[in-house]
Amino acid sequence: MRRFVLLSALFAALGAAAAQEPIVIGVNLELSGRMTVTGNDTLNGIRVAHMQQDEVLGRPIELSICDNASTPEGSIACANRFVDEGAVAVLGTYASSHSIPAAGVLQDAGVVMVSTGSTNPATTQVGDFIFRIPYTDQFQGRVAAQWAWNEGHGERVAIFRQQDDDYSVGLSGFFQEALEEMGGQTIVLDFTANTVDFSAQINDLRSFDPTMIYYTGFCAEAATLIPQVRQQGFDVPILGGDASDDAQCPEGGGQAFDGYTFTSFGEPEVLSGEAAERATAFGEVYREQYPDAGFTGFVLAGADAYKVVVAAIEAAGSDDPAAVRDALMQLENFPGVSGEITFVGTDGTPANRVMGLYAYAVADDGSWEKVVIRGIQLE
């Protein structure tokens, strides 16, 4: 009898220990290098969401955070680390050039991935374990072309494209295709990461005599390019993609960015109804935790990547990645802080995403603010 009692106690203890074993969720982000501002903003959003719900199925949730150093190699190394750690899902990355190679590793290992910022359509086409929170560049490029044409800027548009980046190449192509369908002319001016002298591209720009410039790269290069363009006398409107939503642009390029317009992830001011209320309430908590950090659509995307994974674990009643994937594929009208999220019937890209149109206002002393113009969508 004594032996039976001891064994029962042992099994009960083992069961309790298993119940408390943490569920590991990986975070693969650009926490250093060229995209450090956006990567850290995204991480802050994930941390606040984790603070609001840090357990599921009666077990604590452990965030395993990995800095991919804003490189494809670093992103792959992070993905392999999460596979070894037995993570049920991975949040991130921000950049498409980092998401696509990481997605290959995680798809092969059967681990769920929810990209927080990748907009290149190829990301979710890697396989059925791969999801994203934002819209795609096909949507963003067409919306940008529509805006350029409707505003009367689309007759001759020069596109500055970072040729060694999947996001920039994809977005440029979709914009160019849409604008030319509308009757506009385009020229593509290529550069690579870390370019600082744009004199060759600006010479080509002069002969084209543009009515608008469309920039699809990142702020690491834009902070140098845009002042050079303005110094050479080009005062035409400049529109950027969502990678321009980064403090490195106005802080690095100064007054050259005054009036610079860009599309980006939806924020509370461009959301509507209950989605706007959720985003505003989340922002209040966020600012208490990170009063000096930026509050952008990337923060909301990071939070929602965490929230949908936790909701899927709960719906599946399991931390088995295949079961979590199946639960994500059934997600419909999830009340996210970036808007309602539906994966049913999609390739892992949510339906009906909201995009905002923003601009920088830069004062003579270099101080700046991001101005919300309005929500923007395809007509």
mmCIF file of C-alpha atoms in Angstrom:
data_model
loop_
_atom_site.group_PDB
_atom_site.id
_atom_site.type_symbol
_atom_site.label_atom_id
_atom_site.label_comp_id
_atom_site.label_asym_id
_atom_site.label_seq_id
_atom_site.Cartn_x
_atom_site.Cartn_y
_atom_site.Cartn_z
ATOM 1 C CA MET A 1 0.000 0.000 0.000
ATOM 2 C CA ARG A 2 2.819 2.361 0.902
ATOM 3 C CA ARG A 3 4.471 1.657 -2.504
ATOM 4 C CA PHE A 4 1.206 2.506 -4.325
ATOM 5 C CA VAL A 5 0.903 5.807 -2.493
ATOM 6 C CA LEU A 6 4.474 6.775 -3.326
ATOM 7 C CA LEU A 7 4.022 5.957 -7.028
ATOM 8 C CA SER A 8 0.786 7.950 -7.171
ATOM 9 C CA ALA A 9 2.527 10.934 -5.622
ATOM 10 C CA LEU A 10 5.385 10.601 -8.104
ATOM 11 C CA PHE A 11 3.046 10.504 -11.120
ATOM 12 C CA ALA A 12 1.090 13.466 -9.778
ATOM 13 C CA ALA A 13 4.313 15.441 -9.405
ATOM 14 C CA LEU A 14 5.418 14.551 -12.932
ATOM 15 C CA GLY A 15 2.016 15.562 -14.295
ATOM 16 C CA ALA A 16 2.161 18.895 -12.511
ATOM 17 C CA ALA A 17 5.650 19.524 -13.873
ATOM 18 C CA ALA A 18 4.521 18.754 -17.428
ATOM 19 C CA ALA A 19 1.556 21.082 -17.032
ATOM 20 C CA GLN A 20 3.901 23.897 -16.072
ATOM 21 C CA GLU A 21 6.403 23.263 -18.860
ATOM 22 C CA PRO A 22 6.558 26.477 -20.885
ATOM 23 C CA ILE A 23 5.291 26.745 -24.434
ATOM 24 C CA VAL A 24 8.103 28.303 -26.465
ATOM 25 C CA ILE A 25 7.368 30.944 -29.115
ATOM 26 C CA GLY A 26 10.373 32.196 -31.083
ATOM 27 C CA VAL A 27 10.857 35.834 -32.060
ATOM 28 C CA ASN A 28 13.071 36.380 -35.125
ATOM 29 C CA LEU A 29 13.619 40.121 -35.613
ATOM 30 C CA GLU A 30 16.012 42.819 -36.846
ATOM 31 C CA LEU A 31 17.215 44.024 -33.437
ATOM 32 C CA SER A 32 20.542 45.362 -34.749
ATOM 33 C CA GLY A 33 21.860 46.462 -38.129
ATOM 34 C CA ARG A 34 20.079 48.445 -40.855
ATOM 35 C CA MET A 35 16.509 47.847 -39.645
ATOM 36 C CA THR A 36 16.991 48.075 -35.900
ATOM 37 C CA VAL A 37 14.335 50.751 -35.255
ATOM 38 C CA THR A 38 11.491 48.833 -36.840
ATOM 39 C CA GLY A 39 12.681 45.529 -35.412
ATOM 40 C CA ASN A 40 12.747 46.840 -31.865
ATOM 41 C CA ASP A 41 9.369 48.592 -32.238
ATOM 42 C CA THR A 42 7.923 45.259 -33.350
ATOM 43 C CA LEU A 43 9.517 43.445 -30.414
ATOM 44 C CA ASN A 44 8.043 45.987 -28.009
ATOM 45 C CA GLY A 45 4.578 45.254 -29.382
ATOM 46 C CA ILE A 46 5.126 41.524 -28.898
ATOM 47 C CA ARG A 47 6.327 42.069 -25.338
ATOM 48 C CA VAL A 48 3.262 44.110 -24.392
ATOM 49 C CA ALA A 49 0.964 41.458 -25.878
ATOM 50 C CA HIS A 50 2.890 38.820 -23.912
ATOM 51 C CA MET A 51 2.561 40.917 -20.763
ATOM 52 C CA GLN A 52 -1.217 40.981 -21.278
ATOM 53 C CA GLN A 53 -1.416 37.190 -21.710
ATOM 54 C CA ASP A 54 1.569 35.150 -20.644
ATOM 55 C CA GLU A 55 0.009 31.695 -20.398
ATOM 56 C CA VAL A 56 -2.236 29.406 -22.411
ATOM 57 C CA LEU A 57 -3.631 25.916 -21.741
ATOM 58 C CA GLY A 58 -2.567 26.409 -18.124
ATOM 59 C CA ARG A 59 1.115 26.705 -19.131
ATOM 60 C CA PRO A 60 3.416 29.712 -19.186
ATOM 61 C CA ILE A 61 4.466 31.141 -22.558
ATOM 62 C CA GLU A 62 8.201 31.695 -22.997
ATOM 63 C CA LEU A 63 9.465 34.120 -25.643
ATOM 64 C CA SER A 64 12.776 33.027 -27.145
ATOM 65 C CA ILE A 65 14.199 36.166 -28.761
ATOM 66 C CA CYS A 66 16.825 36.054 -31.517
ATOM 67 C CA ASP A 67 18.487 39.027 -33.240
ATOM 68 C CA ASN A 68 18.924 38.287 -36.941
ATOM 69 C CA ALA A 69 21.170 41.362 -37.298
ATOM 70 C CA SER A 70 19.146 42.486 -40.357
ATOM 71 C CA THR A 71 20.694 39.780 -42.553
ATOM 72 C CA PRO A 72 19.336 36.704 -44.355
ATOM 73 C CA GLU A 73 22.105 34.598 -42.793
ATOM 74 C CA GLY A 74 21.158 35.749 -39.316
ATOM 75 C CA SER A 75 17.498 35.030 -39.992
ATOM 76 C CA ILE A 76 18.283 31.466 -41.087
ATOM 77 C CA ALA A 77 20.455 30.938 -37.992
ATOM 78 C CA CYS A 78 17.599 32.122 -35.758
ATOM 79 C CA ALA A 79 15.150 29.787 -37.507
ATOM 80 C CA ASN A 80 17.455 26.805 -36.984
ATOM 81 C CA ARG A 81 17.846 27.739 -33.314
ATOM 82 C CA PHE A 82 14.074 27.745 -32.836
ATOM 83 C CA VAL A 83 13.772 24.306 -34.462
ATOM 84 C CA ASP A 84 16.352 22.965 -31.993
ATOM 85 C CA GLU A 85 14.502 24.592 -29.096
ATOM 86 C CA GLY A 86 11.202 22.942 -30.052
ATOM 87 C CA ALA A 87 9.332 26.206 -30.594
ATOM 88 C CA VAL A 88 5.687 25.769 -31.574
ATOM 89 C CA ALA A 89 5.732 28.960 -33.649
ATOM 90 C CA VAL A 90 8.018 31.819 -34.695
ATOM 91 C CA LEU A 91 7.039 35.500 -34.925
ATOM 92 C CA GLY A 92 8.867 37.583 -37.552
ATOM 93 C CA THR A 93 10.750 38.579 -39.449
ATOM 94 C CA TYR A 94 10.069 42.185 -40.487
ATOM 95 C CA ALA A 95 11.837 42.215 -43.874
ATOM 96 C CA SER A 96 10.833 40.000 -46.797
ATOM 97 C CA SER A 97 14.472 39.221 -47.604
ATOM 98 C CA HIS A 98 14.785 37.742 -44.130
ATOM 99 C CA SER A 99 11.335 36.149 -43.929
ATOM 100 C CA ILE A 100 11.582 34.113 -47.127
ATOM 101 C CA PRO A 101 14.766 32.146 -46.221
ATOM 102 C CA ALA A 102 13.590 31.623 -42.623
ATOM 103 C CA ALA A 103 10.237 30.375 -43.929
ATOM 104 C CA GLY A 104 12.038 27.634 -45.881
ATOM 105 C CA VAL A 105 13.717 26.329 -42.726
ATOM 106 C CA LEU A 106 10.545 26.443 -40.616
ATOM 107 C CA GLN A 107 8.300 24.947 -43.300
ATOM 108 C CA ASP A 108 10.660 21.977 -43.685
ATOM 109 C CA ALA A 109 10.721 21.503 -39.893
ATOM 110 C CA GLY A 110 6.934 21.807 -39.549
ATOM 111 C CA VAL A 111 7.056 24.917 -37.334
ATOM 112 C CA VAL A 112 4.462 27.677 -37.681
ATOM 113 C CA MET A 113 5.775 31.105 -38.749
ATOM 114 C CA VAL A 114 3.837 34.384 -38.650
ATOM 115 C CA SER A 115 5.760 37.193 -40.328
ATOM 116 C CA THR A 116 5.171 40.554 -38.703
ATOM 117 C CA GLY A 117 6.242 42.709 -41.632
ATOM 118 C CA SER A 118 6.953 40.781 -44.826
ATOM 119 C CA THR A 119 4.801 42.017 -47.719
ATOM 120 C CA ASN A 120 6.404 40.072 -50.589
ATOM 121 C CA PRO A 121 3.796 37.553 -51.882
ATOM 122 C CA ALA A 122 6.493 34.834 -52.079
ATOM 123 C CA THR A 123 6.727 34.575 -48.282
ATOM 124 C CA THR A 124 3.447 32.756 -47.654
ATOM 125 C CA GLN A 125 3.847 30.759 -50.853
ATOM 126 C CA VAL A 126 6.733 28.857 -49.229
ATOM 127 C CA GLY A 127 4.232 26.503 -47.600
ATOM 128 C CA ASP A 128 1.198 25.931 -45.405
ATOM 129 C CA PHE A 129 2.985 26.609 -42.091
ATOM 130 C CA ILE A 130 3.717 30.211 -43.129
ATOM 131 C CA PHE A 131 1.436 33.163 -42.330
ATOM 132 C CA ARG A 132 1.771 36.944 -42.195
ATOM 133 C CA ILE A 133 0.004 39.874 -40.539
ATOM 134 C CA PRO A 134 0.255 42.647 -43.204
ATOM 135 C CA TYR A 135 -1.023 43.064 -46.744
ATOM 136 C CA THR A 136 1.106 42.146 -49.771
ATOM 137 C CA ASP A 137 3.169 44.365 -52.067
ATOM 138 C CA GLN A 138 0.795 43.561 -54.893
ATOM 139 C CA PHE A 139 -1.863 45.452 -52.928
ATOM 140 C CA GLN A 140 0.500 48.198 -51.746
ATOM 141 C CA GLY A 141 1.972 48.781 -55.219
ATOM 142 C CA ARG A 142 -1.426 49.140 -56.880
ATOM 143 C CA VAL A 143 -2.693 51.466 -54.146
ATOM 144 C CA ALA A 144 0.427 53.636 -54.530
ATOM 145 C CA ALA A 145 0.015 53.773 -58.324
ATOM 146 C CA GLN A 146 -3.648 54.668 -57.943
ATOM 147 C CA TRP A 147 -2.734 57.514 -55.567
ATOM 148 C CA ALA A 148 -0.030 58.828 -57.924
ATOM 149 C CA TRP A 149 -2.388 58.803 -60.899
ATOM 150 C CA ASN A 150 -5.383 60.288 -59.101
ATOM 151 C CA GLU A 151 -3.249 63.066 -57.591
ATOM 152 C CA GLY A 152 -1.980 64.032 -61.039
ATOM 153 C CA HIS A 153 1.635 62.969 -60.368
ATOM 154 C CA GLY A 154 1.693 59.764 -62.427
ATOM 155 C CA GLU A 155 2.677 60.957 -65.921
ATOM 156 C CA ARG A 156 6.415 60.179 -65.521
ATOM 157 C CA VAL A 157 7.480 58.370 -62.329
ATOM 158 C CA ALA A 158 11.075 57.481 -61.462
ATOM 159 C CA ILE A 159 11.288 54.373 -59.257
ATOM 160 C CA PHE A 160 14.306 54.024 -56.963
ATOM 161 C CA ARG A 161 14.705 50.266 -56.404
ATOM 162 C CA GLN A 162 17.112 48.384 -54.129
ATOM 163 C CA GLN A 163 17.978 45.588 -56.523
ATOM 164 C CA ASP A 164 19.391 43.215 -53.861
ATOM 165 C CA ASP A 165 16.233 43.183 -51.747
ATOM 166 C CA ASP A 166 13.127 41.028 -52.362
ATOM 167 C CA TYR A 167 10.729 43.591 -50.887
ATOM 168 C CA SER A 168 12.009 46.495 -52.958
ATOM 169 C CA VAL A 169 12.109 44.524 -56.202
ATOM 170 C CA GLY A 170 8.620 43.113 -55.673
ATOM 171 C CA LEU A 171 7.014 46.415 -54.697
ATOM 172 C CA SER A 172 8.650 48.249 -57.604
ATOM 173 C CA GLY A 173 7.337 45.683 -60.075
ATOM 174 C CA PHE A 174 3.753 45.819 -58.859
ATOM 175 C CA PHE A 175 3.759 49.650 -58.832
ATOM 176 C CA GLN A 176 5.305 49.859 -62.295
ATOM 177 C CA GLU A 177 2.815 47.384 -63.784
ATOM 178 C CA ALA A 178 -0.186 49.179 -62.294
ATOM 179 C CA LEU A 179 0.938 52.689 -63.253
ATOM 180 C CA GLU A 180 1.761 51.741 -66.835
ATOM 181 C CA GLU A 181 -1.702 50.150 -67.140
ATOM 182 C CA MET A 182 -3.109 53.564 -66.208
ATOM 183 C CA GLY A 183 -1.045 55.269 -68.908
ATOM 184 C CA GLY A 184 1.966 56.466 -66.916
ATOM 185 C CA GLN A 185 5.632 56.177 -67.924
ATOM 186 C CA THR A 186 8.303 54.838 -65.570
ATOM 187 C CA ILE A 187 12.048 54.494 -65.249
ATOM 188 C CA VAL A 188 13.718 52.182 -62.714
ATOM 189 C CA LEU A 189 16.896 53.434 -61.035
ATOM 190 C CA ASP A 190 18.725 50.612 -59.270
ATOM 191 C CA PHE A 191 21.033 50.748 -56.273
ATOM 192 C CA THR A 192 22.233 48.265 -53.667
ATOM 193 C CA ALA A 193 22.303 48.180 -49.867
ATOM 194 C CA ASN A 194 24.701 50.659 -48.226
ATOM 195 C CA THR A 195 24.955 52.909 -51.319
ATOM 196 C CA VAL A 196 25.895 56.464 -50.289
ATOM 197 C CA ASP A 197 26.671 58.140 -53.632
ATOM 198 C CA PHE A 198 23.617 58.353 -55.896
ATOM 199 C CA SER A 199 25.098 60.720 -58.491
ATOM 200 C CA ALA A 200 24.780 58.177 -61.335
ATOM 201 C CA GLN A 201 21.101 57.539 -60.610
ATOM 202 C CA ILE A 202 20.425 61.268 -60.245
ATOM 203 C CA ASN A 203 21.992 61.928 -63.652
ATOM 204 C CA ASP A 204 19.532 59.462 -65.172
ATOM 205 C CA LEU A 205 16.769 61.102 -63.188
ATOM 206 C CA ARG A 206 17.548 64.485 -64.761
ATOM 207 C CA SER A 207 17.183 63.195 -68.325
ATOM 208 C CA PHE A 208 13.836 61.555 -67.453
ATOM 209 C CA ASP A 209 12.338 64.799 -66.035
ATOM 210 C CA PRO A 210 10.020 63.026 -63.566
ATOM 211 C CA THR A 211 6.658 64.240 -62.325
ATOM 212 C CA MET A 212 7.050 62.071 -59.187
ATOM 213 C CA ILE A 213 9.582 59.811 -57.468
ATOM 214 C CA TYR A 214 8.581 56.459 -55.942
ATOM 215 C CA TYR A 215 11.031 55.027 -53.401
ATOM 216 C CA THR A 216 10.788 51.325 -52.495
ATOM 217 C CA GLY A 217 13.950 50.896 -50.418
ATOM 218 C CA PHE A 218 14.748 51.365 -46.734
ATOM 219 C CA CYS A 219 15.656 54.396 -44.642
ATOM 220 C CA ALA A 220 19.290 53.343 -44.254
ATOM 221 C CA GLU A 221 19.777 54.471 -47.856
ATOM 222 C CA ALA A 222 16.894 56.973 -48.159
ATOM 223 C CA ALA A 223 18.434 59.165 -45.454
ATOM 224 C CA THR A 224 21.299 59.781 -47.879
ATOM 225 C CA LEU A 225 19.439 59.640 -51.190
ATOM 226 C CA ILE A 226 16.600 62.083 -50.534
ATOM 227 C CA PRO A 227 18.852 65.004 -49.459
ATOM 228 C CA GLN A 228 20.962 64.460 -52.606
ATOM 229 C CA VAL A 229 17.827 64.497 -54.780
ATOM 230 C CA ARG A 230 16.562 67.718 -53.190
ATOM 231 C CA GLN A 231 20.014 69.364 -53.378
ATOM 232 C CA GLN A 232 20.027 68.694 -57.134
ATOM 233 C CA GLY A 233 16.846 70.733 -57.526
ATOM 234 C CA PHE A 234 14.170 68.045 -57.789
ATOM 235 C CA ASP A 235 11.125 69.363 -55.968
ATOM 236 C CA VAL A 236 8.599 66.843 -57.309
ATOM 237 C CA PRO A 237 6.455 64.815 -54.865
ATOM 238 C CA ILE A 238 8.144 61.735 -53.390
ATOM 239 C CA LEU A 239 6.123 58.716 -52.276
ATOM 240 C CA GLY A 240 7.674 55.861 -50.290
ATOM 241 C CA GLY A 241 6.587 52.341 -49.370
ATOM 242 C CA ASP A 242 6.071 51.135 -45.810
ATOM 243 C CA ALA A 243 9.819 50.679 -45.260
ATOM 244 C CA SER A 244 9.928 54.492 -45.142
ATOM 245 C CA ASP A 245 7.951 54.325 -41.884
ATOM 246 C CA ASP A 246 11.150 54.465 -39.858
ATOM 247 C CA ALA A 247 12.589 57.266 -37.705
ATOM 248 C CA GLN A 248 15.920 56.788 -39.492
ATOM 249 C CA CYS A 249 14.442 58.671 -42.483
ATOM 250 C CA PRO A 250 13.640 62.078 -40.916
ATOM 251 C CA GLU A 251 16.374 61.808 -38.290
ATOM 252 C CA GLY A 252 19.057 60.920 -40.834
ATOM 253 C CA GLY A 253 17.862 63.033 -43.774
ATOM 254 C CA GLY A 254 16.567 66.066 -41.904
ATOM 255 C CA GLN A 255 14.508 68.699 -43.693
ATOM 256 C CA ALA A 256 14.779 66.959 -47.034
ATOM 257 C CA PHE A 257 12.028 64.724 -45.661
ATOM 258 C CA ASP A 258 9.585 67.554 -45.000
ATOM 259 C CA GLY A 259 6.469 66.598 -46.966
ATOM 260 C CA TYR A 260 7.764 63.102 -47.803
ATOM 261 C CA THR A 261 4.664 60.921 -48.161
ATOM 262 C CA PHE A 262 4.450 57.164 -47.681
ATOM 263 C CA THR A 263 2.041 54.259 -47.322
ATOM 264 C CA SER A 264 2.311 52.012 -44.286
ATOM 265 C CA PHE A 265 0.582 49.723 -41.809
ATOM 266 C CA GLY A 266 -2.688 50.919 -40.317
ATOM 267 C CA GLU A 267 -2.620 52.814 -37.029
ATOM 268 C CA PRO A 268 -5.515 53.722 -34.721
ATOM 269 C CA GLU A 269 -6.282 56.918 -36.671
ATOM 270 C CA VAL A 270 -6.935 55.032 -39.917
ATOM 271 C CA LEU A 271 -8.742 52.063 -38.383
ATOM 272 C CA SER A 272 -12.447 52.238 -37.692
ATOM 273 C CA GLY A 273 -15.041 51.007 -35.203
ATOM 274 C CA GLU A 274 -14.024 48.443 -32.597
ATOM 275 C CA ALA A 275 -10.651 47.881 -34.292
ATOM 276 C CA ALA A 276 -9.734 51.530 -33.674
ATOM 277 C CA GLU A 277 -10.856 51.233 -30.061
ATOM 278 C CA ARG A 278 -8.725 48.106 -29.523
ATOM 279 C CA ALA A 279 -5.697 49.752 -31.122
ATOM 280 C CA THR A 280 -6.118 52.908 -29.042
ATOM 281 C CA ALA A 281 -6.458 50.930 -25.810
ATOM 282 C CA PHE A 282 -3.376 48.866 -26.688
ATOM 283 C CA GLY A 283 -1.484 52.083 -27.446
ATOM 284 C CA GLU A 284 -2.225 53.429 -23.987
ATOM 285 C CA VAL A 285 -0.735 50.334 -22.358
ATOM 286 C CA TYR A 286 2.182 50.397 -24.774
ATOM 287 C CA ARG A 287 3.096 53.989 -23.987
ATOM 288 C CA GLU A 288 3.099 53.218 -20.274
ATOM 289 C CA GLN A 289 5.684 50.506 -20.882
ATOM 290 C CA TYR A 290 7.696 52.261 -23.607
ATOM 291 C CA PRO A 291 7.143 56.030 -23.258
ATOM 292 C CA ASP A 292 10.170 56.908 -25.404
ATOM 293 C CA ALA A 293 9.675 54.344 -28.176
ATOM 294 C CA GLY A 294 7.781 54.762 -31.419
ATOM 295 C CA PHE A 295 4.161 53.603 -31.674
ATOM 296 C CA THR A 296 3.628 52.526 -35.287
ATOM 297 C CA GLY A 297 1.675 49.986 -37.252
ATOM 298 C CA PHE A 298 4.660 47.646 -36.835
ATOM 299 C CA VAL A 299 4.011 47.611 -33.074
ATOM 300 C CA LEU A 300 0.420 46.539 -33.718
ATOM 301 C CA ALA A 301 1.523 43.919 -36.247
ATOM 302 C CA GLY A 302 3.951 42.421 -33.730
ATOM 303 C CA ALA A 303 1.243 42.281 -31.088
ATOM 304 C CA ASP A 304 -1.205 40.623 -33.467
ATOM 305 C CA ALA A 305 1.327 38.017 -34.588
ATOM 306 C CA TYR A 306 1.582 36.957 -30.939
ATOM 307 C CA LYS A 307 -2.154 37.164 -30.330
ATOM 308 C CA VAL A 308 -3.187 34.967 -33.282
ATOM 309 C CA VAL A 309 -0.651 32.285 -32.357
ATOM 310 C CA VAL A 310 -1.883 32.180 -28.751
ATOM 311 C CA ALA A 311 -5.498 32.096 -29.944
ATOM 312 C CA ALA A 312 -4.647 29.210 -32.280
ATOM 313 C CA ILE A 313 -2.937 27.237 -29.481
ATOM 314 C CA GLU A 314 -6.019 27.742 -27.340
ATOM 315 C CA ALA A 315 -8.400 26.727 -30.134
ATOM 316 C CA ALA A 316 -6.305 23.661 -30.940
ATOM 317 C CA GLY A 317 -6.080 22.668 -27.274
ATOM 318 C CA SER A 318 -2.507 21.680 -28.041
ATOM 319 C CA ASP A 319 0.936 23.077 -28.729
ATOM 320 C CA ASP A 320 1.497 20.637 -31.580
ATOM 321 C CA PRO A 321 2.584 22.868 -34.509
ATOM 322 C CA ALA A 322 0.434 21.030 -37.057
ATOM 323 C CA ALA A 323 -2.649 21.463 -34.872
ATOM 324 C CA VAL A 324 -1.801 25.144 -34.352
ATOM 325 C CA ARG A 325 -1.393 25.598 -38.115
ATOM 326 C CA ASP A 326 -4.815 24.017 -38.702
ATOM 327 C CA ALA A 327 -6.366 26.330 -36.109
ATOM 328 C CA LEU A 328 -4.779 29.382 -37.745
ATOM 329 C CA MET A 329 -6.191 28.344 -41.111
ATOM 330 C CA GLN A 330 -9.664 28.422 -39.522
ATOM 331 C CA LEU A 331 -9.203 31.863 -37.966
ATOM 332 C CA GLU A 332 -11.990 34.251 -39.015
ATOM 333 C CA ASN A 333 -12.643 37.836 -37.892
ATOM 334 C CA PHE A 334 -10.150 37.605 -35.035
ATOM 335 C CA PRO A 335 -10.343 40.902 -33.104
ATOM 336 C CA GLY A 336 -6.781 42.100 -33.606
ATOM 337 C CA VAL A 337 -5.353 45.463 -32.639
ATOM 338 C CA SER A 338 -4.382 46.041 -36.305
ATOM 339 C CA GLY A 339 -7.905 45.174 -37.493
ATOM 340 C CA GLU A 340 -9.926 41.989 -37.898
ATOM 341 C CA ILE A 341 -7.814 39.049 -39.078
ATOM 342 C CA THR A 342 -9.127 36.235 -41.281
ATOM 343 C CA PHE A 343 -6.978 33.414 -42.629
ATOM 344 C CA VAL A 344 -9.858 31.220 -43.865
ATOM 345 C CA GLY A 345 -9.614 30.775 -47.616
ATOM 346 C CA THR A 346 -6.295 32.637 -47.958
ATOM 347 C CA ASP A 347 -2.683 31.623 -48.583
ATOM 348 C CA GLY A 348 -1.764 32.850 -45.089
ATOM 349 C CA THR A 349 -2.172 36.547 -45.936
ATOM 350 C CA PRO A 350 -5.079 38.092 -44.005
ATOM 351 C CA ALA A 351 -7.990 39.390 -46.023
ATOM 352 C CA ASN A 352 -9.057 43.049 -45.857
ATOM 353 C CA ARG A 353 -5.968 44.688 -44.357
ATOM 354 C CA VAL A 354 -6.007 48.436 -43.677
ATOM 355 C CA MET A 355 -3.283 50.708 -45.043
ATOM 356 C CA GLY A 356 -2.566 54.302 -44.030
ATOM 357 C CA LEU A 357 -1.190 57.293 -45.942
ATOM 358 C CA TYR A 358 1.265 59.341 -43.876
ATOM 359 C CA ALA A 359 3.777 62.180 -44.284
ATOM 360 C CA TYR A 360 6.733 63.612 -42.371
ATOM 361 C CA ALA A 361 6.660 67.213 -41.209
ATOM 362 C CA VAL A 362 10.190 68.399 -40.415
ATOM 363 C CA ALA A 363 10.866 71.789 -38.783
ATOM 364 C CA ASP A 364 13.878 74.056 -39.346
ATOM 365 C CA ASP A 365 15.474 72.829 -36.099
ATOM 366 C CA GLY A 366 15.297 69.224 -37.296
ATOM 367 C CA SER A 367 12.437 68.196 -35.038
ATOM 368 C CA TRP A 368 9.840 66.129 -36.841
ATOM 369 C CA GLU A 369 6.518 64.433 -36.574
ATOM 370 C CA LYS A 370 4.674 61.768 -38.521
ATOM 371 C CA VAL A 371 1.358 63.100 -39.820
ATOM 372 C CA VAL A 372 -1.596 60.824 -40.498
ATOM 373 C CA ILE A 373 -3.271 61.835 -43.773
ATOM 374 C CA ARG A 374 -5.942 59.166 -44.125
ATOM 375 C CA GLY A 375 -6.684 55.506 -44.656
ATOM 376 C CA ILE A 376 -6.135 54.375 -48.235
ATOM 377 C CA GLN A 377 -7.437 51.435 -50.247
ATOM 378 C CA LEU A 378 -8.059 50.259 -53.809
ATOM 379 C CA GLU A 379 -11.010 51.968 -55.482
#
